[in-house]
Amino acid sequence: MNKVIFAFAISFLFILNSVYAQSKETDVSGEIRNLLESSSLGELSHGAIGNFSQYDLLIKFYSNRGFQAAWTSGGRLSSQAVALRDQVEASLYDGLLPSDYYLEQIDDIIQHFEIEQMGENSLQLAYIDLIFSESYLKMATDLYKGKIPQEAIKTGWQIQAKKVKVKFEEVLESAIQGDTIGQSIKTFWPDYKVYANIRESLRDYYEMASSSEERVAKLTYKKLIKLGDSNRLIPEIRSRLVGGESGGDDLYDSALMKEVLKVQKRFGLNADGIIGPETVRALNETPADMIRRIAVNLERLRWLPDTVIEDRFIMVNIANYQLDYVQSNGLDTLFSSKVIVGKQYRSTPVFNGEMSYIVFSPTWTVPASIVRGEMIPKIKKDAGYLSSNHMQILTYSGKEVDPASLDWSEVSSKNFPYMVRQLPGPHNSLGLVKFIFPNKFNVYIHDTPVKSLFDKDIRAFSHGCIRLQKPEAFAEIVLQDNSLWDKEKIFEAMHSGKETTVMLKKKIPVVILYLTFWRDASGKDYIRKDIYDRDEAIAEALFH
C-alpha cells in the first residue's frame, strides 16, 4: 500500500470521528474498544489496508489489557513499535512478504507521526495501535502454522496438522511488558534447528540477487561434455562458476571441472564432472529461482508437527532419496541410507506415522491396481510369468488357484476376482525385510532385490513405497534395544524363507517429507530436484 492509501485511511478516521460524534478528549482505550465492538474496523480495513485477519486474537489481546493502548503512550510511539517494524522487514528472510504485515503503513506511521500530529487524535492513535497489533499477530501465526493452509494446495502433503501450543495474545502481552518484541518473534519459528540455517541461506540469496544482474539466457543442453572436450557452452559456464566475462577458451579443463564437481555435489548429483542435462539444469538456477525454492521449503518446515523432535525419529526426504534415523532435534544422525522412491505418476506421499513392527522374509501381496494394470497383460503374454516370479494366485479366502485352470483369453482387469502373492526369498520385490508404520497409503520401507538402481542420480522408480539400500543394518539399529535380536539372528530371519514378524518395544516416529533445499550447521547448502513438480504451486501462493 502506498502513501496515498494511507492518507485515505487517515482521512477516513476523521470521518469516523464525526460519525461517532466524540470529542477530542475521548481516550485511546475507549476508541480501541469502540472500533473492536463495531463494524467500523472491518469496513475501514477493507477500504484502507486490506482485511484484519486476526480479529479474534485482537479481541482477546485488548480485552486482557482492558483495551489499553499497547504501542503508544502519552501520544507517542513506543520503542517496541520500531522493533516490530524491523521484524516485519526481516520476515522477507522467512520467505514471507513484509507487505502482508503492513510494512509500508508502519513506515508511514513512524515517519509522519509527529508531522501529522497524530498524537492529538485519540481515534487515530487507536487505529494505529490496532495496525501494529494486527501486524504482530498475523506474522506470528504465519510463522507458527504456515502462511498457506496445506489443504489449499494439492501438494500430496498429508502431515498431521501442528497442534497450537501457544496463546499468541499472551506472548504479545509478555513481549510488550518485557520490551522484547524482537526476541519474541523468533519463538514462533519451527523448533527444527535447520529452519534458522535455511533462513540464513535465504538472506544470502537476497543479497546475491540485489548485487548481481539477473541472467536471462538459459544454457541449452545438447550433448554430454567431458573433461578435455571443446564446447560452445564452456565460456558461459566458466563465467558463471569462476567469474569474469563470458567468452574465451571453449576447452573444458580440470580447473573448471573442480567447480562443476562442487555444483554437482550441492545439487545431489553424481559428482563425476560430466556436464549432462541435470548439471545444465543446476547451472541455470538463478538467485531469484533459489529465493522461491528456499521460501517454499521454509513454509514446509512451518507445516511440520513438532512432536517428532522430542525423541529419536526416522526421516525420509523424498527429494533427497535418503533415510536418516536421528535424535537430538535431528542434530545427531544414528543411521543413513540411500532410498528409492515412487515414480512421478505413483509419487510417494508426504505424511507422518509410527513404525511399529518389522517383517523378515516377507511375502508380497500385490496391490490390486498393479495386478490389473500391469500383471494381467504380462501373464497373458507369458504363461510362465507367475512361476518365474515365484507368484501364486489366491482366492480371498486363501485357497491357491492353478493359473492353468483359468481361461486367460477371457480374463480382464474388470473380472479378475483373485489376489496375487509373491513368496518370500531373494526374488521377492520387497527383498528380505520390510518395516511397517501403518498408514492409509499402504506405504512402507523395504529391501529390494534390484540394487543397481541406487547408483542413479534420480531414484524415482518404485510404486510409491520406499526401497532401502541398507536394510540389514537398519534392522539392527531399530532392534538394538531388543536382546533377542542380534546381528546373527536378524541375518538368519532375513534368509529363512518364512515370514517372521517382530513388534517393536517402542514405536518410532516416521516423517516422510519433501525438502528441495536445506542448509546444514556448517553453512553448506543442499539443493535437490523438484521431482514431483510441487514447489511452484506453493511459491505462487506465497508470493501472490
Coordinates of C-alpha atoms in Angstrom, one line a residue:
M1 CA 0.0 0.0 0.0
N2 CA 1.3 3.4 -0.9
K3 CA 1.2 6.8 0.9
V4 CA -2.0 7.8 -1.0
I5 CA -3.9 4.9 0.5
F6 CA -2.5 5.6 4.0
A7 CA -3.6 9.3 3.6
F8 CA -7.1 7.9 2.7
A9 CA -7.1 5.8 5.9
I10 CA -6.3 8.9 8.0
S11 CA -9.0 10.9 6.2
F12 CA -11.4 8.1 6.8
L13 CA -10.5 8.2 10.5
F14 CA -11.7 11.8 10.6
I15 CA -15.0 10.7 9.0
L16 CA -15.4 8.1 11.7
N17 CA -14.6 10.7 14.3
S18 CA -17.6 12.8 13.1
V19 CA -19.8 9.7 12.8
Y20 CA -19.1 8.8 16.4
A21 CA -19.6 12.4 17.4
Q22 CA -17.0 12.0 20.1
S23 CA -14.9 14.8 21.5
K24 CA -11.1 15.0 21.1
E25 CA -10.9 14.2 24.8
T26 CA -12.1 10.6 24.3
D27 CA -9.3 8.4 25.4
V28 CA -7.5 5.9 23.2
S29 CA -8.6 2.8 25.1
G30 CA -12.2 3.8 24.6
E31 CA -11.6 4.2 20.9
I32 CA -9.9 0.8 20.7
R33 CA -12.9 -0.8 22.4
N34 CA -15.4 1.1 20.1
L35 CA -13.6 0.0 17.0
L36 CA -13.4 -3.6 18.1
E37 CA -17.1 -3.6 19.1
S38 CA -18.4 -2.0 16.0
S39 CA -18.4 -2.9 12.3
S40 CA -16.2 0.1 11.6
L41 CA -13.0 -1.9 12.0
G42 CA -14.0 -4.3 9.2
E43 CA -15.3 -1.6 7.0
L44 CA -12.2 0.5 7.4
S45 CA -9.8 -2.3 6.9
H46 CA -11.4 -3.2 3.6
G47 CA -11.2 0.3 2.4
A48 CA -7.8 1.2 3.6
I49 CA -5.3 -1.6 4.2
G50 CA -7.0 -4.9 3.5
N51 CA -8.5 -7.4 5.9
F52 CA -7.8 -7.6 9.6
S53 CA -7.3 -11.3 9.7
Q54 CA -6.6 -11.7 13.4
Y55 CA -9.8 -10.2 14.7
D56 CA -10.4 -12.9 17.3
L57 CA -6.9 -12.6 18.7
L58 CA -7.2 -8.8 18.7
I59 CA -10.3 -9.1 20.9
K60 CA -8.5 -11.4 23.3
F61 CA -5.4 -9.3 23.5
Y62 CA -7.1 -6.0 24.1
S63 CA -9.7 -7.5 26.4
N64 CA -7.0 -8.9 28.6
R65 CA -5.3 -5.5 28.9
G66 CA -8.5 -3.5 29.5
F67 CA -8.3 -2.1 25.9
Q68 CA -5.3 0.0 26.9
A69 CA -3.0 1.0 24.0
A70 CA 0.0 -1.3 23.5
W71 CA 2.1 0.7 21.1
T72 CA 1.7 4.3 22.1
S73 CA 2.0 6.2 25.4
G74 CA 1.2 9.8 26.0
G75 CA 0.6 10.4 22.3
R76 CA 3.9 8.9 21.3
L77 CA 5.0 5.7 19.7
S78 CA 6.9 3.3 21.9
S79 CA 10.3 1.8 21.1
Q80 CA 8.6 -1.5 20.6
A81 CA 6.8 -0.1 17.6
V82 CA 10.2 0.5 15.9
A83 CA 11.3 -3.0 17.0
L84 CA 8.2 -4.5 15.3
R85 CA 8.9 -2.6 12.2
D86 CA 12.4 -4.2 12.0
Q87 CA 10.9 -7.7 12.5
V88 CA 8.3 -7.1 9.7
E89 CA 11.0 -6.1 7.3
A90 CA 13.1 -9.2 8.3
S91 CA 10.1 -11.5 7.5
L92 CA 11.4 -11.4 4.0
Y93 CA 14.0 -13.9 5.1
D94 CA 11.3 -16.2 6.3
G95 CA 10.1 -16.4 2.7
L96 CA 7.2 -14.1 3.5
L97 CA 6.1 -10.8 2.1
P98 CA 6.6 -7.9 4.6
S99 CA 3.7 -6.1 2.8
D100 CA 1.4 -8.7 4.2
Y101 CA 2.2 -7.3 7.7
Y102 CA 1.7 -3.7 6.7
L103 CA 5.3 -2.6 6.4
E104 CA 4.6 0.4 4.3
Q105 CA 1.8 1.6 6.6
I106 CA 4.0 1.1 9.6
D107 CA 6.8 3.0 7.9
D108 CA 4.5 5.9 7.1
I109 CA 3.2 6.0 10.7
I110 CA 6.7 6.1 12.1
Q111 CA 7.9 8.7 9.6
H112 CA 4.9 11.0 9.8
F113 CA 3.8 10.5 13.4
E114 CA 4.9 13.9 14.6
I115 CA 4.4 15.8 11.3
E116 CA 0.8 14.8 11.0
Q117 CA 0.2 15.5 14.7
M118 CA -1.4 12.0 15.0
G119 CA -0.8 12.1 18.8
E120 CA -3.5 14.7 19.2
N121 CA -6.3 12.5 18.0
S122 CA -7.4 9.5 20.1
L123 CA -9.2 7.7 17.2
Q124 CA -6.0 7.9 15.1
L125 CA -4.0 6.5 18.0
A126 CA -6.4 3.7 18.5
Y127 CA -6.4 2.7 14.8
I128 CA -2.6 2.9 14.7
D129 CA -2.4 0.6 17.8
L130 CA -4.6 -1.9 16.0
I131 CA -2.4 -1.9 12.9
F132 CA 0.7 -2.7 15.0
S133 CA -1.1 -5.5 16.9
E134 CA -2.6 -7.0 13.7
S135 CA 0.8 -6.9 12.1
Y136 CA 2.4 -8.8 15.0
L137 CA -0.3 -11.4 15.4
K138 CA -0.6 -12.1 11.7
M139 CA 3.2 -12.5 11.4
A140 CA 3.3 -14.7 14.5
T141 CA 0.5 -17.1 13.3
D142 CA 2.1 -17.4 9.8
L143 CA 5.5 -18.2 11.3
Y144 CA 4.0 -20.7 13.7
K145 CA 1.5 -22.5 11.5
G146 CA 2.5 -21.6 8.0
K147 CA 1.1 -18.9 5.8
I148 CA -0.7 -21.3 3.4
P149 CA -3.1 -24.0 4.7
Q150 CA -1.9 -27.4 3.5
E151 CA -5.3 -28.3 2.2
A152 CA -5.4 -25.2 0.0
I153 CA -2.7 -26.6 -2.3
K154 CA -2.7 -30.0 -4.0
T155 CA 0.8 -31.0 -2.9
G156 CA 0.3 -34.5 -1.7
W157 CA 1.1 -33.2 1.8
Q158 CA -0.7 -35.3 4.5
I159 CA 1.3 -34.5 7.6
Q160 CA -0.7 -34.3 10.7
A161 CA -1.5 -30.7 11.4
K162 CA 0.5 -29.0 14.1
K163 CA -1.3 -28.5 17.4
V164 CA -1.3 -24.9 18.5
K165 CA 0.5 -24.9 21.9
V166 CA 0.9 -21.1 22.3
K167 CA -1.5 -18.3 23.1
F168 CA -0.4 -15.6 20.7
E169 CA -2.1 -12.8 22.5
E170 CA -0.3 -13.7 25.7
V171 CA 3.1 -13.9 24.0
L172 CA 2.4 -10.4 22.6
E173 CA 1.4 -9.0 26.0
S174 CA 4.6 -10.5 27.6
A175 CA 6.7 -9.0 24.8
I176 CA 5.1 -5.6 25.3
Q177 CA 5.7 -5.7 29.0
G178 CA 9.2 -7.0 28.8
D179 CA 10.3 -4.8 25.9
T180 CA 11.2 -8.0 23.9
I181 CA 9.2 -7.8 20.6
G182 CA 12.3 -8.7 18.5
Q183 CA 13.1 -11.8 20.5
S184 CA 9.5 -12.9 20.9
I185 CA 9.0 -13.2 17.1
K186 CA 11.8 -15.8 16.9
T187 CA 9.9 -18.1 19.4
F188 CA 7.3 -18.7 16.7
W189 CA 9.9 -20.3 14.3
P190 CA 9.7 -24.1 14.0
D191 CA 11.7 -25.9 16.6
Y192 CA 13.7 -27.7 13.9
K193 CA 17.3 -26.3 14.1
V194 CA 17.6 -26.4 10.3
Y195 CA 15.0 -23.6 9.9
A196 CA 17.4 -20.9 11.2
N197 CA 20.1 -22.3 8.8
I198 CA 17.8 -22.2 5.8
R199 CA 16.7 -18.7 6.8
E200 CA 20.3 -17.5 6.6
S201 CA 20.6 -19.1 3.2
L202 CA 17.6 -17.0 2.0
R203 CA 19.2 -13.9 3.3
D204 CA 22.4 -14.7 1.3
Y205 CA 20.4 -15.3 -1.9
Y206 CA 18.6 -12.0 -1.5
E207 CA 21.9 -10.3 -1.2
M208 CA 23.1 -12.1 -4.3
A209 CA 20.0 -11.1 -6.2
S210 CA 20.5 -7.4 -5.3
S211 CA 24.2 -7.3 -6.1
S212 CA 24.1 -9.1 -9.5
E213 CA 22.3 -8.8 -12.7
E214 CA 19.7 -11.4 -13.3
R215 CA 20.6 -13.8 -16.1
V216 CA 18.0 -14.2 -18.8
A217 CA 19.6 -16.7 -21.2
K218 CA 19.4 -20.3 -20.2
L219 CA 22.1 -22.8 -21.1
T220 CA 20.7 -25.4 -23.6
Y221 CA 21.8 -29.0 -23.2
K222 CA 22.6 -30.8 -26.4
K223 CA 25.2 -33.5 -25.6
L224 CA 27.5 -34.6 -22.7
I225 CA 30.6 -32.5 -22.1
K226 CA 33.5 -34.4 -20.6
L227 CA 36.9 -33.3 -19.4
G228 CA 39.0 -32.3 -22.5
D229 CA 36.0 -31.6 -24.7
S230 CA 35.6 -28.3 -26.5
N231 CA 32.0 -26.9 -26.5
R232 CA 30.4 -23.5 -27.1
L233 CA 28.8 -23.6 -23.6
I234 CA 32.1 -23.7 -21.8
P235 CA 32.9 -20.0 -21.8
E236 CA 29.5 -19.1 -20.3
I237 CA 29.8 -22.0 -17.7
R238 CA 33.2 -20.7 -16.8
S239 CA 31.9 -17.2 -16.4
R240 CA 29.1 -18.4 -14.1
L241 CA 31.2 -20.5 -11.9
V242 CA 34.6 -18.7 -11.8
G243 CA 33.5 -15.1 -12.7
G244 CA 34.6 -12.7 -15.3
E245 CA 33.2 -12.0 -18.8
S246 CA 31.7 -14.8 -20.9
G247 CA 33.9 -15.7 -23.8
G248 CA 37.4 -17.0 -24.5
D249 CA 38.6 -20.6 -24.5
D250 CA 35.9 -23.3 -25.0
L251 CA 38.0 -26.1 -23.7
Y252 CA 36.6 -28.0 -20.6
D253 CA 39.7 -28.1 -18.4
S254 CA 40.5 -29.5 -15.0
A255 CA 40.2 -26.1 -13.2
L256 CA 36.6 -25.7 -14.4
M257 CA 35.8 -29.4 -13.7
K258 CA 36.6 -28.7 -10.0
E259 CA 33.9 -26.0 -9.9
V260 CA 31.5 -28.3 -11.8
L261 CA 32.0 -31.0 -9.2
K262 CA 31.1 -28.5 -6.4
V263 CA 27.8 -27.8 -8.2
Q264 CA 27.1 -31.5 -8.7
K265 CA 27.6 -32.2 -5.0
R266 CA 25.5 -29.3 -3.9
F267 CA 22.6 -30.5 -6.1
G268 CA 22.9 -34.1 -5.1
L269 CA 24.1 -35.3 -8.5
N270 CA 26.7 -38.0 -9.2
A271 CA 30.0 -36.0 -8.8
D272 CA 31.6 -37.3 -12.0
G273 CA 32.5 -33.9 -13.6
I274 CA 30.5 -34.8 -16.7
I275 CA 28.2 -31.9 -17.8
G276 CA 24.9 -33.6 -18.6
P277 CA 21.2 -32.4 -18.6
E278 CA 20.9 -32.4 -14.8
T279 CA 24.1 -30.4 -14.4
V280 CA 23.0 -27.9 -17.0
R281 CA 19.7 -27.6 -15.1
A282 CA 21.6 -26.9 -11.9
L283 CA 23.7 -24.3 -13.7
N284 CA 20.6 -22.5 -14.9
E285 CA 19.4 -21.8 -11.4
T286 CA 19.5 -18.1 -10.6
P287 CA 19.4 -16.2 -7.3
A288 CA 15.7 -15.4 -8.0
D289 CA 15.0 -19.1 -8.6
M290 CA 16.7 -20.0 -5.3
I291 CA 14.7 -17.4 -3.4
R292 CA 11.5 -19.0 -4.4
R293 CA 12.8 -22.5 -3.8
I294 CA 14.0 -21.6 -0.3
A295 CA 10.8 -19.8 0.6
V296 CA 8.8 -22.9 -0.3
N297 CA 10.9 -25.1 2.0
L298 CA 10.7 -22.7 4.9
E299 CA 6.9 -23.0 4.6
R300 CA 7.1 -26.8 4.5
L301 CA 9.1 -26.7 7.8
R302 CA 6.4 -24.5 9.3
W303 CA 3.8 -27.1 8.5
L304 CA 5.7 -29.9 10.3
P305 CA 4.4 -31.0 13.7
D306 CA 6.9 -30.5 16.5
T307 CA 6.1 -33.8 18.3
V308 CA 8.6 -35.9 16.4
I309 CA 11.6 -33.9 17.6
E310 CA 11.2 -34.9 21.2
D311 CA 12.9 -38.2 20.7
R312 CA 14.5 -40.4 18.1
F313 CA 12.7 -40.4 14.8
I314 CA 13.1 -41.6 11.2
M315 CA 13.1 -39.0 8.5
V316 CA 12.8 -39.8 4.8
N317 CA 13.4 -36.8 2.5
I318 CA 11.8 -37.9 -0.8
A319 CA 13.6 -35.3 -2.9
N320 CA 16.9 -36.3 -1.4
Y321 CA 16.4 -40.0 -1.8
Q322 CA 17.7 -40.6 1.7
L323 CA 16.5 -42.0 5.0
D324 CA 18.0 -40.7 8.3
Y325 CA 17.5 -42.1 11.8
V326 CA 18.1 -39.1 14.0
Q327 CA 17.9 -37.8 17.6
S328 CA 18.6 -34.6 19.5
N329 CA 16.4 -32.4 17.2
G330 CA 17.9 -34.0 14.1
L331 CA 21.4 -32.9 15.0
D332 CA 22.7 -36.4 15.8
T333 CA 22.4 -39.0 12.9
L334 CA 22.4 -42.6 14.1
F335 CA 21.9 -44.1 10.6
S336 CA 21.7 -43.0 7.0
S337 CA 20.9 -44.9 3.8
K338 CA 20.0 -44.1 0.2
V339 CA 16.4 -44.9 -0.8
I340 CA 14.4 -45.3 -4.0
V341 CA 11.0 -43.5 -4.0
G342 CA 7.9 -43.6 -6.2
K343 CA 7.8 -42.6 -9.9
Q344 CA 6.1 -39.3 -10.5
Y345 CA 2.8 -41.0 -11.6
R346 CA 2.9 -43.1 -8.4
S347 CA 4.6 -40.5 -6.2
T348 CA 5.5 -41.3 -2.6
P349 CA 3.1 -39.3 -0.4
V350 CA 4.2 -37.0 2.3
F351 CA 2.9 -37.9 5.8
N352 CA 3.9 -38.9 9.3
G353 CA 3.3 -42.1 11.2
E354 CA 4.8 -44.5 13.7
M355 CA 6.9 -47.6 12.9
S356 CA 5.5 -50.5 15.0
Y357 CA 6.9 -53.7 13.6
I358 CA 9.3 -55.4 11.2
V359 CA 8.6 -58.4 8.9
F360 CA 11.6 -60.6 7.9
S361 CA 11.3 -62.8 4.8
P362 CA 8.1 -61.1 3.8
T363 CA 5.6 -62.2 1.2
W364 CA 4.2 -59.5 -1.1
T365 CA 0.5 -59.3 -1.7
V366 CA 0.5 -57.4 -4.9
P367 CA -1.8 -54.3 -4.8
A368 CA -4.9 -54.8 -6.9
S369 CA -4.1 -51.7 -9.0
I370 CA -0.8 -53.3 -10.0
V371 CA -2.4 -56.7 -10.7
R372 CA -5.0 -55.1 -13.0
G373 CA -2.8 -52.5 -14.7
E374 CA 0.5 -54.3 -15.1
M375 CA 0.4 -58.1 -14.2
I376 CA -2.6 -59.4 -16.1
P377 CA -1.2 -58.1 -19.5
K378 CA 2.2 -59.7 -18.7
I379 CA 0.6 -63.1 -17.7
K380 CA -1.5 -63.2 -20.9
K381 CA 1.7 -62.7 -23.0
D382 CA 3.8 -65.1 -21.0
A383 CA 2.2 -68.2 -19.4
G384 CA 5.3 -68.7 -17.2
Y385 CA 5.3 -65.2 -15.8
L386 CA 3.9 -66.2 -12.4
S387 CA 6.1 -69.2 -11.8
S388 CA 9.3 -67.5 -12.9
N389 CA 8.5 -64.7 -10.4
H390 CA 7.5 -67.1 -7.6
M391 CA 3.9 -65.9 -7.5
Q392 CA 0.7 -67.5 -6.6
I393 CA -2.9 -66.8 -7.4
L394 CA -5.2 -67.0 -4.3
T395 CA -8.8 -66.6 -3.6
Y396 CA -9.7 -64.1 -0.9
S397 CA -10.3 -67.0 1.4
G398 CA -6.7 -68.1 1.0
K399 CA -7.2 -71.0 -1.4
E400 CA -4.5 -71.4 -4.2
V401 CA -5.7 -71.3 -7.8
D402 CA -3.9 -73.1 -10.6
P403 CA -3.2 -70.5 -13.3
A404 CA -3.7 -73.2 -15.9
S405 CA -7.3 -73.6 -14.8
L406 CA -8.2 -70.0 -15.9
D407 CA -9.2 -69.0 -19.4
W408 CA -6.8 -66.1 -19.8
S409 CA -8.3 -65.0 -23.1
E410 CA -11.4 -64.1 -21.1
V411 CA -9.6 -62.5 -18.1
S412 CA -9.5 -58.7 -17.9
S413 CA -8.8 -56.1 -15.3
K414 CA -12.5 -55.9 -14.6
N415 CA -13.2 -59.6 -14.0
F416 CA -10.3 -60.9 -12.0
P417 CA -11.6 -61.9 -8.6
Y418 CA -8.3 -63.1 -7.1
M419 CA -5.2 -61.8 -5.4
V420 CA -1.6 -62.4 -6.4
R421 CA 1.0 -63.1 -3.8
Q422 CA 4.8 -63.4 -4.2
L423 CA 6.6 -65.9 -2.0
P424 CA 9.4 -65.0 0.4
G425 CA 13.0 -65.1 -0.8
P426 CA 15.7 -63.1 -2.6
H427 CA 13.5 -62.8 -5.7
N428 CA 10.7 -61.0 -3.7
S429 CA 10.0 -57.4 -4.7
L430 CA 10.1 -56.4 -1.1
G431 CA 13.5 -58.1 -0.6
L432 CA 14.3 -59.8 2.6
V433 CA 12.7 -57.4 5.2
K434 CA 10.0 -54.7 5.4
F435 CA 9.5 -52.0 8.1
I436 CA 5.9 -51.2 8.8
F437 CA 4.3 -47.9 10.0
P438 CA 0.6 -48.5 9.4
N439 CA -0.9 -45.8 7.2
K440 CA -3.8 -45.2 4.8
F441 CA -1.4 -45.0 1.8
N442 CA -0.1 -48.6 2.4
V443 CA 3.4 -47.2 2.1
Y444 CA 6.3 -48.8 4.0
I445 CA 10.1 -49.1 3.9
H446 CA 11.5 -52.3 2.5
D447 CA 14.5 -54.1 0.9
T448 CA 14.8 -54.6 -2.8
P449 CA 16.4 -57.3 -5.0
V450 CA 17.4 -54.6 -7.6
K451 CA 20.4 -52.9 -6.0
S452 CA 21.8 -51.3 -9.2
L453 CA 19.1 -48.5 -9.1
F454 CA 20.8 -47.0 -6.0
D455 CA 23.6 -45.8 -8.3
K456 CA 21.3 -43.5 -10.3
D457 CA 21.1 -39.7 -9.7
I458 CA 17.3 -39.6 -9.9
R459 CA 16.0 -42.6 -7.9
A460 CA 12.2 -42.4 -8.5
F461 CA 11.4 -46.0 -9.7
S462 CA 9.1 -47.6 -7.1
H463 CA 5.3 -47.8 -7.0
G464 CA 5.2 -45.4 -4.0
C465 CA 6.9 -47.4 -1.3
I466 CA 10.4 -46.7 -0.1
R467 CA 13.2 -49.1 -1.1
L468 CA 16.2 -49.1 1.3
Q469 CA 19.8 -49.7 0.3
K470 CA 21.0 -50.9 3.7
P471 CA 18.0 -52.8 5.2
E472 CA 20.0 -55.3 7.4
A473 CA 22.0 -52.5 9.1
F474 CA 18.7 -50.6 9.6
A475 CA 17.1 -53.6 11.2
E476 CA 20.0 -53.9 13.6
I477 CA 19.8 -50.3 14.8
V478 CA 15.9 -50.4 15.1
L479 CA 16.1 -53.6 17.2
Q480 CA 19.2 -52.6 19.2
D481 CA 17.1 -52.4 22.4
N482 CA 15.8 -56.0 21.9
S483 CA 18.4 -58.5 23.2
L484 CA 16.6 -61.4 21.4
W485 CA 17.6 -59.9 18.0
D486 CA 21.3 -59.7 17.4
K487 CA 23.0 -59.4 14.0
E488 CA 23.2 -63.2 13.5
K489 CA 19.5 -63.8 14.3
I490 CA 18.5 -60.9 12.0
F491 CA 20.5 -62.4 9.1
E492 CA 19.0 -65.8 9.8
A493 CA 15.4 -64.5 9.8
M494 CA 16.0 -62.5 6.6
H495 CA 17.1 -65.6 4.7
S496 CA 14.8 -68.2 6.3
G497 CA 12.2 -68.1 3.6
K498 CA 9.5 -67.9 6.2
E499 CA 7.7 -64.8 7.4
T500 CA 8.6 -63.6 10.9
T501 CA 7.1 -60.5 12.5
V502 CA 8.8 -58.7 15.3
M503 CA 6.9 -56.0 17.2
L504 CA 9.0 -53.0 18.3
K505 CA 9.2 -52.4 22.1
K506 CA 8.7 -48.7 21.4
K507 CA 7.1 -47.2 18.3
I508 CA 9.4 -44.9 16.3
P509 CA 8.0 -41.7 14.8
V510 CA 8.4 -41.6 11.0
V511 CA 8.3 -38.4 8.9
I512 CA 8.2 -38.7 5.2
L513 CA 8.8 -35.2 3.9
Y514 CA 9.8 -33.4 0.7
L515 CA 12.5 -30.8 1.0
T516 CA 14.3 -29.5 -2.1
F517 CA 16.6 -27.2 -0.1
W518 CA 18.3 -27.1 3.3
R519 CA 21.5 -25.9 4.9
D520 CA 23.5 -27.8 7.5
A521 CA 25.1 -26.4 10.7
S522 CA 28.3 -25.7 8.9
G523 CA 26.7 -23.5 6.3
K524 CA 26.7 -25.9 3.4
D525 CA 23.7 -25.7 1.1
Y526 CA 21.9 -28.8 -0.3
I527 CA 19.7 -28.4 -3.4
R528 CA 17.6 -31.2 -4.8
K529 CA 15.5 -31.5 -7.9
D530 CA 11.7 -31.0 -7.5
I531 CA 11.0 -34.4 -8.9
Y532 CA 7.2 -34.2 -8.4
D533 CA 6.9 -30.6 -9.5
R534 CA 5.4 -29.5 -6.2
D535 CA 7.4 -26.3 -5.5
E536 CA 5.8 -23.9 -7.9
A537 CA 2.3 -24.1 -6.6
I538 CA 3.5 -23.3 -3.1
A539 CA 5.7 -20.5 -4.4
E540 CA 2.8 -18.9 -6.3
A541 CA 0.6 -18.9 -3.2
L542 CA 3.4 -17.5 -1.0
F543 CA 4.3 -14.6 -3.3
H544 CA 0.8 -13.9 -4.7

